[in-house]
Coordinates of C-alpha atoms in Angstrom, one line a residue:
M1 CA -18.8 -10.9 -0.8
G2 CA -19.4 -12.0 -4.4
L3 CA -22.6 -13.7 -3.4
G4 CA -23.9 -10.6 -1.7
I5 CA -23.2 -11.8 1.9
P6 CA -22.2 -8.9 4.1
V7 CA -18.5 -9.5 5.1
G8 CA -17.7 -6.0 6.4
F9 CA -17.0 -4.4 2.9
D10 CA -19.2 -1.6 1.6
T11 CA -20.6 -3.1 -1.6
E12 CA -22.9 -0.2 -2.5
G13 CA -22.5 0.8 -6.1
L14 CA -21.1 -2.6 -7.0
D15 CA -22.9 -5.1 -9.2
V16 CA -23.6 -7.7 -6.6
P17 CA -24.7 -10.2 -7.7
G18 CA -23.6 -9.8 -11.1
W19 CA -20.1 -8.9 -12.8
F20 CA -18.6 -8.1 -9.4
S21 CA -19.5 -11.6 -8.5
V22 CA -17.8 -13.0 -11.6
M23 CA -14.6 -10.9 -10.8
C24 CA -14.6 -12.3 -7.4
G25 CA -14.7 -15.9 -8.6
A26 CA -12.0 -15.1 -11.3
M27 CA -9.7 -13.6 -8.7
S28 CA -10.3 -16.6 -6.4
L29 CA -9.3 -19.0 -9.2
G30 CA -6.4 -16.9 -10.1
T31 CA -4.9 -16.8 -6.6
E32 CA -5.4 -20.6 -6.2
G33 CA -3.5 -21.1 -9.5
L34 CA -0.7 -18.9 -8.3
A35 CA -0.6 -20.7 -5.0
L36 CA -0.1 -24.0 -6.8
L37 CA 2.9 -22.7 -8.5
T38 CA 4.4 -22.4 -5.2
L39 CA 4.6 -26.1 -5.3
G40 CA 7.0 -25.9 -8.2
L41 CA 9.7 -24.5 -5.8
V42 CA 9.7 -27.8 -3.9
K43 CA 8.6 -30.3 -6.5
P44 CA 10.6 -31.8 -9.4
W45 CA 8.4 -30.1 -12.0
G46 CA 10.0 -26.8 -10.8
E47 CA 13.3 -28.0 -12.0
V48 CA 12.3 -29.7 -15.3
V49 CA 9.3 -28.7 -17.2
P50 CA 6.9 -31.8 -17.4
R51 CA 7.1 -33.5 -20.8
W52 CA 3.4 -33.1 -21.5
M53 CA 3.9 -29.4 -21.9
P54 CA 4.1 -28.5 -25.7
F55 CA 7.4 -27.1 -27.0
I56 CA 9.3 -26.7 -23.7
G57 CA 8.5 -30.1 -22.1
G58 CA 11.6 -31.9 -20.7
K59 CA 13.7 -28.7 -20.6
R60 CA 15.3 -27.3 -17.4
V61 CA 13.6 -24.4 -15.7
A62 CA 16.0 -21.4 -15.6
P63 CA 16.4 -20.5 -12.0
P64 CA 15.6 -16.7 -12.6
A65 CA 12.4 -17.7 -14.3
A66 CA 11.2 -19.3 -10.9
V67 CA 13.1 -17.1 -8.4
I68 CA 12.2 -13.6 -9.8
P69 CA 8.4 -14.1 -9.9
A70 CA 8.4 -15.9 -6.5
A71 CA 10.3 -13.2 -4.8
L72 CA 8.0 -10.5 -6.3
G73 CA 5.1 -12.5 -5.1
A74 CA 6.4 -13.0 -1.6
T75 CA 7.0 -9.4 -1.3
A76 CA 3.5 -8.5 -2.6
L77 CA 1.9 -11.1 -0.2
M78 CA 3.7 -9.6 2.7
L79 CA 2.6 -6.1 2.0
L80 CA -1.0 -7.4 1.3
T81 CA -1.6 -9.8 4.2
I82 CA 0.4 -8.5 7.1
P83 CA -2.0 -6.2 8.9
R84 CA -1.3 -2.6 8.0
A85 CA 2.3 -3.4 6.8
H86 CA 1.6 -1.5 3.6
G87 CA 1.0 1.9 5.3
F88 CA -1.3 3.0 2.5
G89 CA -4.4 3.1 4.7
R90 CA -7.5 1.2 4.0
A91 CA -9.3 1.3 0.5
H92 CA -12.6 3.1 0.3
G93 CA -15.3 0.6 1.6
A94 CA -12.9 -1.6 3.3
P95 CA -13.8 -2.9 6.7
T96 CA -13.2 -0.9 9.8
G97 CA -13.7 -1.8 13.5
L98 CA -14.4 -5.4 14.5
P99 CA -14.7 -6.6 11.0
L100 CA -11.2 -5.2 10.4
V101 CA -9.9 -7.1 13.4
V102 CA -11.6 -10.3 12.3
M103 CA -10.2 -10.0 8.8
D104 CA -6.7 -9.4 10.0
A105 CA -6.9 -12.2 12.5
C106 CA -7.9 -14.6 9.6
Y107 CA -5.1 -13.5 7.3
A108 CA -2.2 -12.9 9.8
P109 CA -1.6 -16.6 10.7
L110 CA -1.3 -17.8 7.1
L111 CA 2.3 -16.6 6.8
W112 CA 2.1 -17.4 3.2
G113 CA 4.3 -14.5 2.1
P114 CA 7.2 -15.2 4.6
L115 CA 7.0 -18.9 3.9
L116 CA 7.1 -18.2 0.1
A117 CA 10.2 -16.1 0.8
V118 CA 11.8 -19.1 2.6
V119 CA 11.2 -21.6 -0.1
T120 CA 12.3 -19.0 -2.7
I121 CA 15.6 -18.6 -1.0
S122 CA 15.9 -22.4 -0.6
Y123 CA 15.1 -22.9 -4.4
Y124 CA 17.7 -20.2 -5.2
R125 CA 20.4 -21.8 -3.0
R126 CA 19.9 -25.3 -4.5
H127 CA 19.9 -24.0 -8.1
R128 CA 22.6 -21.3 -8.3
D129 CA 25.3 -22.0 -10.8

């Protein structure tokens, strides 16, 4: 979409290619970064901050500092990626018809939200005091 390829969204009035393209790239990088943080719930660096981090390196991660954002993220992901779970209807310009079915079919199997909830609960159980 950021490259001007029609993917079912109405991009009329958007700066494509242009600033909208930059925003799509930034959002993609941001979500990838957040996805990598999920690994902190199952890797050692989610328990103790790596030593190379200035000021906080080597300190124990407080469980609420990992559990609260992860739980909020899991909730948001489930509301956004489970087809029509949010109940707010579709945004203006969002796909309808066959493009909507294809988009939902691509996102539904990911199960990122429910799986993030499961590893968040596991992290909480392992680190509760």
